[in-house]
XYZ file of C-alpha atoms in Angstrom:
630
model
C 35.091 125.108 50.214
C 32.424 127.108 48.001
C 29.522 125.915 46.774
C 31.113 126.346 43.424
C 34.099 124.172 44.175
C 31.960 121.625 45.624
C 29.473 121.297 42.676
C 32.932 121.131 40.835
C 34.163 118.506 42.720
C 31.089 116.483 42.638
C 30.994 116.450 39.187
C 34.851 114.987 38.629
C 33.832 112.542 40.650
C 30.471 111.769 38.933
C 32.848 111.525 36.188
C 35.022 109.011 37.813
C 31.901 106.640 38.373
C 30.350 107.114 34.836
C 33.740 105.499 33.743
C 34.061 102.697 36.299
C 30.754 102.036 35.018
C 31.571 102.173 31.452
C 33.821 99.321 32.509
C 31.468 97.135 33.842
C 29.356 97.440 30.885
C 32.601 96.404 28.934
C 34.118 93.629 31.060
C 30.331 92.005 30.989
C 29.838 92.535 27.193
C 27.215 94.250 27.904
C 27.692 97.281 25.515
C 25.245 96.137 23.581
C 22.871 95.119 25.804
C 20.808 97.940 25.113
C 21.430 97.587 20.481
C 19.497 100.933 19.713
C 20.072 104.644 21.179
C 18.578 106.890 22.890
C 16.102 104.085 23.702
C 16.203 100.740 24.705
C 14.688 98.161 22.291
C 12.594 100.813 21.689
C 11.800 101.338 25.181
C 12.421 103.972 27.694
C 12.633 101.427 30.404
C 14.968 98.573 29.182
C 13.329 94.835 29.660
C 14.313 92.710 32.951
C 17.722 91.236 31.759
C 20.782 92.060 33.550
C 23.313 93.621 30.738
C 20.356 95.222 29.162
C 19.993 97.247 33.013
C 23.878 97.550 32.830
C 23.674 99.244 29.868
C 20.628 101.334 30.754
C 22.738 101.986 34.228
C 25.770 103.803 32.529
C 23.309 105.756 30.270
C 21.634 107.361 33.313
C 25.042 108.273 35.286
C 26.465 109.654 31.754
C 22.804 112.123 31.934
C 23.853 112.947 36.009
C 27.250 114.083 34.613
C 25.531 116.051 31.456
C 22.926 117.614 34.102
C 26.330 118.469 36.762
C 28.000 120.111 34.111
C 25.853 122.255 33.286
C 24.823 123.342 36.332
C 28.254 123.984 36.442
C 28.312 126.129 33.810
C 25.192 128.045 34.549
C 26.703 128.633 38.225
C 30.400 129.373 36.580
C 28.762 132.753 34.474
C 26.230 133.407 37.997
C 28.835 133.595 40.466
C 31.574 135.217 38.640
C 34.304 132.943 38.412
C 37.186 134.136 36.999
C 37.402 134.440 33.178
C 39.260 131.352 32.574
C 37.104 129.317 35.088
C 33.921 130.322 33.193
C 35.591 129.646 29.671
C 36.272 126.296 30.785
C 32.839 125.606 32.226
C 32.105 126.171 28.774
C 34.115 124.022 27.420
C 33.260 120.856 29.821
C 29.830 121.753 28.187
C 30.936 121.118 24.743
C 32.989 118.165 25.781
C 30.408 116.162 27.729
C 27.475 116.641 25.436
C 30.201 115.282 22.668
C 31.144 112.281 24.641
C 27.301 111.728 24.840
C 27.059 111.685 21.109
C 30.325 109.330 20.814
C 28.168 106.902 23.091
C 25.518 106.875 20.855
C 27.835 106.114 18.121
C 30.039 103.311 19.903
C 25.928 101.774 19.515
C 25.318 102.483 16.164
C 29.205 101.413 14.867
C 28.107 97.740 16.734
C 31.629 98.451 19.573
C 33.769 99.295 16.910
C 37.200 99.657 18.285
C 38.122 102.856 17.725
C 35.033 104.616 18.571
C 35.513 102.479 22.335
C 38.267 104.225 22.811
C 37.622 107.947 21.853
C 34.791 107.261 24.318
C 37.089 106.731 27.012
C 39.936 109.651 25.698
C 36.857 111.690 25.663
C 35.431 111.155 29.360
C 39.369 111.320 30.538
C 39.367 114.569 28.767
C 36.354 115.767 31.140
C 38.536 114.414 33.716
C 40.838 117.141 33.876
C 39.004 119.913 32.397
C 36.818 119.617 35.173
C 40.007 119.414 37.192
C 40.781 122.230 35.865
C 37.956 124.201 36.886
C 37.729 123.241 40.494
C 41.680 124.157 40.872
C 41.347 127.519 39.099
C 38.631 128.235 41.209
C 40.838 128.424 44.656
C 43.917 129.512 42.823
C 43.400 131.319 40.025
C 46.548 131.703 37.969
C 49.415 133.688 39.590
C 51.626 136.192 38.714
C 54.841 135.285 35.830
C 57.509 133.912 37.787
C 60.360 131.313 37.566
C 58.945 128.077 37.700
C 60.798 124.532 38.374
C 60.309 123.802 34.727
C 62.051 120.982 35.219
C 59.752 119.055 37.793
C 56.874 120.553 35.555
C 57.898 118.705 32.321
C 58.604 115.802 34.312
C 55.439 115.403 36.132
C 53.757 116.351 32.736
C 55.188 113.646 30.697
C 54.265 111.174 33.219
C 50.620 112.235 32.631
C 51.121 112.318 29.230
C 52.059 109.011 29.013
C 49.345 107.752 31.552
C 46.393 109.087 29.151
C 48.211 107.537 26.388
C 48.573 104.118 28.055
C 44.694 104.335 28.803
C 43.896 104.730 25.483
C 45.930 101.814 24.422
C 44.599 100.196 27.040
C 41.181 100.678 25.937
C 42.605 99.565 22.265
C 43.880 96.489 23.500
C 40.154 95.396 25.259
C 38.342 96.829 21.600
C 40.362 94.162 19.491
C 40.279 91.607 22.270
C 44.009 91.055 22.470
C 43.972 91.158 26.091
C 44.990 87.520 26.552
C 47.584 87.713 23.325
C 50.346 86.560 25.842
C 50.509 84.922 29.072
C 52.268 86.364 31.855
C 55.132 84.061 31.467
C 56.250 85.292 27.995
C 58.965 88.038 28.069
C 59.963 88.099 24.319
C 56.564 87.234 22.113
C 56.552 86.493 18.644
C 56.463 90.084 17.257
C 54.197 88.250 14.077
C 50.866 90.111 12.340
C 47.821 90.696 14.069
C 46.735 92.644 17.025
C 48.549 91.108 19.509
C 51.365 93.811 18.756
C 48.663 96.470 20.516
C 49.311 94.505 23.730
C 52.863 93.885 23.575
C 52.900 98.016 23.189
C 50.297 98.136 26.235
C 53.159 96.201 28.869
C 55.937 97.876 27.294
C 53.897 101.349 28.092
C 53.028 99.955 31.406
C 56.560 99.625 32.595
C 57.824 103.115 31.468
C 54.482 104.814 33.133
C 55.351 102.887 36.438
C 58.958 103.960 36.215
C 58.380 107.453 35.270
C 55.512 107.880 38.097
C 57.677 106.685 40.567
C 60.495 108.660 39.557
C 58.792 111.506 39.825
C 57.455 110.813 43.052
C 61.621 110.602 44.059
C 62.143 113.469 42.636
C 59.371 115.240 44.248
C 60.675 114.204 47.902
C 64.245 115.892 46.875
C 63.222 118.719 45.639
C 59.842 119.933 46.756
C 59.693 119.417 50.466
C 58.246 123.174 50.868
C 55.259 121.989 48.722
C 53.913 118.883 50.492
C 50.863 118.910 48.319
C 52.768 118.052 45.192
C 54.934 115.954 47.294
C 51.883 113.665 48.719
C 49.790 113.608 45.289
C 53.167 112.176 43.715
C 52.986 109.684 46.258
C 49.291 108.891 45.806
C 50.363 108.484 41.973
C 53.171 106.195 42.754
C 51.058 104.050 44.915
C 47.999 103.779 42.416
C 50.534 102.995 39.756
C 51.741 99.752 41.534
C 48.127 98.962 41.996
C 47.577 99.044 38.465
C 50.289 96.948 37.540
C 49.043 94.547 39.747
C 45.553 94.781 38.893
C 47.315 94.414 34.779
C 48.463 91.399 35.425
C 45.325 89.981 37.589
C 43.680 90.578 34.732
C 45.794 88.136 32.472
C 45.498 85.127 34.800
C 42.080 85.890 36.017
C 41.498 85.706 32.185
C 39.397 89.136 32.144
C 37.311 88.315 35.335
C 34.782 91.655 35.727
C 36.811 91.606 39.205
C 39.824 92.735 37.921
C 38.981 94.004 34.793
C 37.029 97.277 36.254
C 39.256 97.690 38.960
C 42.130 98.276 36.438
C 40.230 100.657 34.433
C 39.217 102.652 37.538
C 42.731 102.745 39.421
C 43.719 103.790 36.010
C 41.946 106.760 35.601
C 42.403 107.597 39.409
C 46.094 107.530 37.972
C 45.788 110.132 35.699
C 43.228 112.119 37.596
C 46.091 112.310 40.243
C 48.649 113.020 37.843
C 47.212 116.034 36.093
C 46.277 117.522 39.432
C 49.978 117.048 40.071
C 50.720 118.884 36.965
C 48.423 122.088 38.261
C 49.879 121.862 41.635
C 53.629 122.029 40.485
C 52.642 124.599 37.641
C 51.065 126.464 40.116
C 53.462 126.782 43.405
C 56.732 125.265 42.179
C 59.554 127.634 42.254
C 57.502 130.408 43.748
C 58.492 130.025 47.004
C 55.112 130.224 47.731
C 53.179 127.530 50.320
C 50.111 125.963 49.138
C 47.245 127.379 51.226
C 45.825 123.862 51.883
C 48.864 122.794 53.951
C 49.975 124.168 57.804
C 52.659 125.910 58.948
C 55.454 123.575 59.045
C 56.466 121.849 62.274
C 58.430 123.673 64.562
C 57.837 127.266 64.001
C 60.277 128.473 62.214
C 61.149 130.944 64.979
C 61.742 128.029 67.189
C 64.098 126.075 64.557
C 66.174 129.142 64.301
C 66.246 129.330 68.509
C 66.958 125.530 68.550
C 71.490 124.351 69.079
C 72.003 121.263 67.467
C 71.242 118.840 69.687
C 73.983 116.464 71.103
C 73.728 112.900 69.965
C 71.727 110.504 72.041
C 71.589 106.709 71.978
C 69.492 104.819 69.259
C 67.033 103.514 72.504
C 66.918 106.877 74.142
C 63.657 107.891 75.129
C 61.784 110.690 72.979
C 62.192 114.257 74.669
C 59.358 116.056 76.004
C 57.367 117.901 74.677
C 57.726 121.726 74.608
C 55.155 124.384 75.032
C 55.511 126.504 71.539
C 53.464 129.630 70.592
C 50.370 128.463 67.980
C 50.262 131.528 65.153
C 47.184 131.016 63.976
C 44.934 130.959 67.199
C 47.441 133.189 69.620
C 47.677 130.750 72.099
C 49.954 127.736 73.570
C 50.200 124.004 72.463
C 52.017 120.782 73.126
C 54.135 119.795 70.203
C 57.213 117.030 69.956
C 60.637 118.061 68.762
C 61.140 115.981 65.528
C 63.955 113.475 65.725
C 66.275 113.739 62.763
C 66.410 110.035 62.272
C 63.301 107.089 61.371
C 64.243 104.001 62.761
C 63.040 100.625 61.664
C 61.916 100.063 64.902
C 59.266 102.885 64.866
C 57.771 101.696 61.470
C 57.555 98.577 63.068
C 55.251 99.606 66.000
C 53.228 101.342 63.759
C 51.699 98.049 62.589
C 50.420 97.573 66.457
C 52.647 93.712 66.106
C 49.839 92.747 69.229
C 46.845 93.149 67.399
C 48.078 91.167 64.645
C 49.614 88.451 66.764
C 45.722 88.256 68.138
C 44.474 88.336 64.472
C 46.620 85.443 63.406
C 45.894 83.527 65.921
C 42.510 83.453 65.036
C 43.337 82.482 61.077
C 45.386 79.187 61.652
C 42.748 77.505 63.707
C 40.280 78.081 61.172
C 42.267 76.891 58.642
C 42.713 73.704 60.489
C 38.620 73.493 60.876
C 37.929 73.876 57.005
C 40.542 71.488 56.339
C 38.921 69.273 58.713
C 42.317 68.297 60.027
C 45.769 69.654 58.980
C 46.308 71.813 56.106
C 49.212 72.622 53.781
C 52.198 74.168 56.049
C 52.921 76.249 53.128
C 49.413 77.667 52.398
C 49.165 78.329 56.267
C 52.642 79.911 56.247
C 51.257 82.144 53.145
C 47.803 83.549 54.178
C 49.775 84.220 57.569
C 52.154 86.331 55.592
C 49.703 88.387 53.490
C 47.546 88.460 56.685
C 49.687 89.902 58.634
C 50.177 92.529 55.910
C 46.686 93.358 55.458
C 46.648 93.956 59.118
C 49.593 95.983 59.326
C 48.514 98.147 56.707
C 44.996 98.902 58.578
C 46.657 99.350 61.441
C 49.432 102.021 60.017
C 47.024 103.917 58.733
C 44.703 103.927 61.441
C 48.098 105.386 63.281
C 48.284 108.106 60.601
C 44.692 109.100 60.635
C 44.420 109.006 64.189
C 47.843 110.725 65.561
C 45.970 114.114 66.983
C 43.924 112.072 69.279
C 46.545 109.766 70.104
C 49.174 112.706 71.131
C 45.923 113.668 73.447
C 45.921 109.897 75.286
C 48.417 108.454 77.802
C 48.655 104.744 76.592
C 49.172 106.267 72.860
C 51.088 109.459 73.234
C 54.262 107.594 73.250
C 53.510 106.224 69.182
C 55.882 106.656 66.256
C 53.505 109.333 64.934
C 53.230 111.986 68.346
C 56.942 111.157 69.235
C 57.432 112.367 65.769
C 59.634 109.570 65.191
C 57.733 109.034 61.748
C 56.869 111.613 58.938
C 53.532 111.128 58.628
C 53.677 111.445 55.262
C 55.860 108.227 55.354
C 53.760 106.340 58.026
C 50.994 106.600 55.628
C 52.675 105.415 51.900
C 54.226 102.765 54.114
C 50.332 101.563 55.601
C 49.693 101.753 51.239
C 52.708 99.961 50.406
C 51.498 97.682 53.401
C 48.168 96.781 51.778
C 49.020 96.455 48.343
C 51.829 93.785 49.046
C 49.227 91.894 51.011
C 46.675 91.746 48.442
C 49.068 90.916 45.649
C 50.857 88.475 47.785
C 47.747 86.481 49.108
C 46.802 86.301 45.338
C 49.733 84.953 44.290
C 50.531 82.468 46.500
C 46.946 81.934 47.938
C 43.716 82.875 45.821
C 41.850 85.850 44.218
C 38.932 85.669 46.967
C 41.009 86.009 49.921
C 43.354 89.003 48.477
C 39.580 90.827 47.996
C 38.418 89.922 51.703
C 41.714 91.079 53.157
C 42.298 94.190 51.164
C 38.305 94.748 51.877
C 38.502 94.541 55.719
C 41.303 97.456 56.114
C 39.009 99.874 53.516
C 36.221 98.520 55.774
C 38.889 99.531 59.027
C 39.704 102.741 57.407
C 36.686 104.491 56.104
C 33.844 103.079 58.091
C 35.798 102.481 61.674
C 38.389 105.406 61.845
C 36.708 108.192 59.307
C 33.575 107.366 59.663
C 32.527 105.774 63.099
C 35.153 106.301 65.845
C 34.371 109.833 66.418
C 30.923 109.912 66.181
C 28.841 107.070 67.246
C 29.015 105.052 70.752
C 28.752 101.809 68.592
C 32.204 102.471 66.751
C 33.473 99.253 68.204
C 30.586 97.261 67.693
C 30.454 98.081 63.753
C 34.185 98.728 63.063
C 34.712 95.549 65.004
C 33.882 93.528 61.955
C 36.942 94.477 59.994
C 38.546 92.324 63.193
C 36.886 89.230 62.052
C 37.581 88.962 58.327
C 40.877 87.090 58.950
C 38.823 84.063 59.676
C 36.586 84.334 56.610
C 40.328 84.706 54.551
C 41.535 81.594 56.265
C 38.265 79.343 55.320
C 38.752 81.179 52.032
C 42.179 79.933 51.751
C 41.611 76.290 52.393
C 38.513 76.237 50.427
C 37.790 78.916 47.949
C 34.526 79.651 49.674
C 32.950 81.180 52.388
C 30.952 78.800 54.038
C 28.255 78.772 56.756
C 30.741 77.950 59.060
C 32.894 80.496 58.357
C 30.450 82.953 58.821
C 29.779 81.939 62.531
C 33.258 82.140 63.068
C 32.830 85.838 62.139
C 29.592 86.169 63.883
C 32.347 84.789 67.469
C 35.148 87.597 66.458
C 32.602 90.417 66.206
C 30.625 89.472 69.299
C 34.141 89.354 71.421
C 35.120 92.824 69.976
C 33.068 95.316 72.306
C 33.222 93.467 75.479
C 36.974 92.972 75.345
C 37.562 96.442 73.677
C 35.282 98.060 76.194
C 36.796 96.752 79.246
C 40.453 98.441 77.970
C 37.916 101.745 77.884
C 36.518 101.557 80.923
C 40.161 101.751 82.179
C 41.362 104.512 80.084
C 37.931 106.744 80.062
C 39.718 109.876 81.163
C 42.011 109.371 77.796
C 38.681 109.299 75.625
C 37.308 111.816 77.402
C 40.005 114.210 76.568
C 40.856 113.212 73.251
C 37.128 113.485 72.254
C 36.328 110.331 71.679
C 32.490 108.928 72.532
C 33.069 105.964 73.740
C 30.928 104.072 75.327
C 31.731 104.721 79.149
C 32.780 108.337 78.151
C 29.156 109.006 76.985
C 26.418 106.298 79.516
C 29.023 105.774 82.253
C 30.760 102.773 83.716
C 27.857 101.201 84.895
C 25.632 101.057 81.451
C 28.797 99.856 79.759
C 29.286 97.218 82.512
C 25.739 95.866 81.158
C 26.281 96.021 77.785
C 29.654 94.339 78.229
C 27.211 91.254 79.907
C 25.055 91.337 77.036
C 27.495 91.203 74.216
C 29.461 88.193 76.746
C 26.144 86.352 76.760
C 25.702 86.593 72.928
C 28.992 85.544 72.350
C 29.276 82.165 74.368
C 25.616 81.684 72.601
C 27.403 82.092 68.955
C 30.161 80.017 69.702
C 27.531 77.151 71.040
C 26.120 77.836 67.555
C 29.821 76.468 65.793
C 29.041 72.808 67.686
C 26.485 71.871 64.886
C 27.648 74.341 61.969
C 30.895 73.411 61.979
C 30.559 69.401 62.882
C 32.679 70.194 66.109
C 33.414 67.402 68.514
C 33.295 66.912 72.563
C 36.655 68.923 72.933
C 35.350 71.994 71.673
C 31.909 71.567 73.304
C 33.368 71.406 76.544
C 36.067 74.346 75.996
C 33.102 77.044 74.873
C 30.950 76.033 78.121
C 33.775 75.922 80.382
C 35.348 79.299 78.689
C 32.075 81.033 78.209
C 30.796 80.440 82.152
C 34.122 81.930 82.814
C 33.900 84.865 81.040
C 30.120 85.156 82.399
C 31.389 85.183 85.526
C 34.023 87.882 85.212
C 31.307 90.205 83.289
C 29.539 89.717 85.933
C 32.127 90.577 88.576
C 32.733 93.511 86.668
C 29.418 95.009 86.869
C 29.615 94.558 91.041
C 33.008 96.382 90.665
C 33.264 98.928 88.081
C 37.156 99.830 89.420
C 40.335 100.057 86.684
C 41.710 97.371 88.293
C 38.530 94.896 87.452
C 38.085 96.163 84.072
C 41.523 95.583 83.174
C 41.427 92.160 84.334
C 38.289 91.138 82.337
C 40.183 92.501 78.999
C 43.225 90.342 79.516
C 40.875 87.682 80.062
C 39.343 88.148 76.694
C 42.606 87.770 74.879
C 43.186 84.434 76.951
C 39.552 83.341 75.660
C 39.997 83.892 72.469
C 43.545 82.163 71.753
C 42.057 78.946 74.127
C 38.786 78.960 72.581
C 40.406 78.589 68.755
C 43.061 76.704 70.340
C 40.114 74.353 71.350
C 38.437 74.144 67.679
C 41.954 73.636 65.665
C 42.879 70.685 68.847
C 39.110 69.214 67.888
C 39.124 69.645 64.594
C 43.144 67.382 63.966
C 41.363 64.709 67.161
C 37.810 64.324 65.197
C 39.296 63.420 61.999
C 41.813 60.899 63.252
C 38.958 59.387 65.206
């Protein structure tokens, strides 16, 4: 990527935040916060009060975005961009100095409606002008040929209609109509007043989510030789259920900030992704030509042409092995899977790794049972196990997704849905998204609004910080990323109580502080497989016998935490007994380890840890049902 593109890019997304905070300064009502412009009661530093800083706050992103794009401009005309590129450098110019002077009006007019929501058309404009730019920069506009006109009009009119349902939108929350109807009314009085403006906004809503996803169909049937427009019509379809989620959050969270911004920023995500859809398709559609972004599709095509039709096989049959193929691009040889023609349940299932949630859930009911202080609601149990386990299966799919090069590198993983090539991965990855929205909605449904948030937080928290961010770089990837493995507790205390409570947390504190020595124990035993895949863990990078150490450190922390639940969580004799006699036995078996540093040992000590862990919350849920009846 050039430093153009990048500047380009940066700015879009500057954009993106300026308007996500533009709706915090809204869903606070703290527009005016701030009642003169450029100033701030006459002040270039606003006074200590909060919506007067919120205020201030989206004023100095919206002079980061004016300062981008002009630098943007200035580099446009330097660098010679192509004609069209510079012209609309230009243009972003014009348009983001204008939306400045709109926000000094929406001041001046005291929020008057109207002037809200040019605002907003005005910084979605920027959007995709910017868009614009940063696309036309890598592709600049091909020769005249047949497009797919069709797809093109379709994808466009689904943008189309997303900027006009944002405006609405943004009409609806200027005439405070947003709570004209509850979610429960279907038909509404049709009578005067503005409540018509959100009537329009649902009935908007649902032909938006229809169209999006329609397109997304479409795009699967018909442009499987562009998998760029393919995947951003699935990222549109995805965001589009979010927002129609987040839409009605926002009703019976009666415009809580917490759903309120969310909904304006998945919306614009919405039609950021659906205008870059529109310059993908307009772009590559019907050209026969392959977007220079994606790889050469899998098999060769040489190889598909070489390759009989293969004689059926049973539905449990083994995957074949894989066959050495010629790599184009680098001359040489490399190991790929032949793709089966056919996804089975099956495979989707093992994607969700059905262990690790087992061993997630069976850390939730117990606490349940301890912030209930004795038995809580089978139905509420039965419920945040449900959306748990769908919070954790979406982590866990996508983890598979991102991680399927390095897992086709390692024996205990090469024989996954995604290298088998059982799974598109393409599919593996709307079905982790699919995954993690119906676990959010669902917990807030049938549970409550806090433990949706801490659910749907620990797979981003799994995702970006653990897999993108930690695993292949940093020896302490488990000990970080390991706290995304302890949020089920905190949504179980959540779900009994509302809260999170200081017990709670030191039933996080346990979880975390069990994660490296029972993950590094499995990889002491498969160091070889990190080794090759390129992973640093921690015996990969100090060695077996430094790990062996830190696995007896972390162990003695741990049964030291869990001592710590006795008093902070009002725990009886039962559980008192259970952490000594548990923790001297895992002690014991660290310590073992660190005499013996063989496969066999280390394997050992992690099945151990699983056995801790279910007795030792076995022990608290047992204590808690025994204390109260006492």
């Amino acid at each position: 990527m050039t430093r153009f593109r990048r500047l380009a890019v940066l700015s879009t997304a500057a954009t993106f935040v300026l308007i996500a905070v533009g709706g915090l300064v809204r869903a606070t009502d703290s527009g005016l916060g701030c009642p003169d412009w450029p100033r701030c009661f006459g002040r270039l530093v606003p006074p200590t009060e909060l919506h007067a800083w919120i205020e201030h706050s989206h004023r100095l992103v919206a002079a980061v975005v004016v300062v981008l794009v002009a630098l943007l401009a200035v580099a446009a005309w330097r660098t010679g961009q192509p004609r069209g590129v510079r012209w609309a450098a230009a243009a972003a110019v014009v348009v983001v100095l204008t939306q400045a002077l709109i926000g000094a009006v929406v001041v001046w007019w005291r929020l008057e409606a109207e002037s809200v929501t040019l605002h907003l058309g005005t910084a979605l404009a920027l959007v995709a002008l910017l868009e614009v730019i940063a696309f036309r920069a890598r592709w600049p506009a091909g020769e005249r040929v047949r497009r797919d006109r069709g797809f093109v009009r379709l994808a466009a009119a689904g943008a189309g209609l997303t900027y006009l349902q944002m405006l609405v939108g943004s009409t609806v929350t200027g005439h405070d109509a947003g709570l004209a109807y509850p979610l429960t009314v279907l038909l509404p009085d049709l009578g005067p007043g503005v409540a018509r403006i959100q009537l329009a906004h649902r009935a908007l809503a649902a032909v938006v989510a229809v169209l999006v996803v329609v397109t997304w169909l479409v795009a699967r049937r018909t442009q499987r030789a562009h998998p760029t427009v393919t995947r951003l019509a699935g990222y549109a379809a995805g965001l589009v259920l979010v927002q129609v989620v987040l839409g009605a959050a926002n009703v019976a969270n009666r415009l809580s900030a917490l759903t309120v911004v969310p909904h304006l920023v998945v919306g614009s995500l919405l039609w950021g992704t659906m205008f870059a859809l529109v310059l993908h398709a307009h772009r590559f559609t019907g050209t026969g030509e392959r977007d220079p972004a994606e790889p050469e599709p899998l098999p060769a095509r040489g190889a598909r042409r070489a390759r009989k039709t293969p004689s059926p096989q049973p539905a449990d049959a083994e995957p074949e092995a894989p066959e050495l193929v010629p790599e184009r691009s680098r001359g040489t040889f490399v190991w790929r899977f032949p793709r089966p023609s056919r996804q089975s349940a099956a495979a989707f299932f093992l994607l969700t790794k059905p262990r690790i949630v087992e061993l997630l859930l069976v850390t939730t009911v117990p606490t349940m049972f301890i912030a209930e202080r004795g038995i809580p609601s089978l139905w509420l149990v039965a419920a945040t196990l449900f959306g748990g386990a769908l919070s954790a299966a979406s982590a866990n799919v996508i983890n598979c997704y991102l991680d399927r090069d390095i897992d086709a590198l390692m024996r205990r993983t090469a024989r996954r849905p995604l290298p088998t090539h059982r799974v598109d991965p393409a599919d593996a990855l709307r079905f982790g998204l699919v995954l993690g929205v119906a676990g959010f909605a669902w917990l807030w449904a049938t549970v409550n609004l806090l433990s949706a948030v801490l659910a749907t937080a620990a797979i981003l928290f799994y995702v970006f910080v653990y897999t993108l961010g930690l695993k292949r770089r940093s020896t302490q990837n488990i000990v970080i990323g390991g706290a995304a493995g302890a949020v089920p507790v905190l949504v179980g205390w959540s779900a009994v109580t509302g809260r999170v409570e200081l017990p709670a947390l030191v039933l996080f504190a346990i979880i975390f502080y069990w994660t490296p020595p029972h993950f590094w124990a499995l990889a002491l035993r498969y160091k070889d497989d990190y080794a090759a895949a390129g992973v640093p863990m921690l015996p990969v990078v100090r060695g077996a016998a430094e790990t062996s150490t830190q696995i007896l450190y972390y162990t003695v922390l741990l049964v030291t935490v869990t001592l710590l639940l006795y008093p902070a969580g009002r725990m009886g004799a039962i559980y008192l007994a259970s952490a000594v006699a548990l923790g001297a036995a895992f002690i014991w078996r660290a310590l073992a380890l660190r005499r013996d540093l063989s496969s066999k040992r280390a394997i050992r000590l992690f099945s151990f840890s699983n056995q801790y862990l279910a007795l030792l919350f076995l022990a608290m849920a047992l204590d808690a049902v025994v204390h109260v009846a006492a």
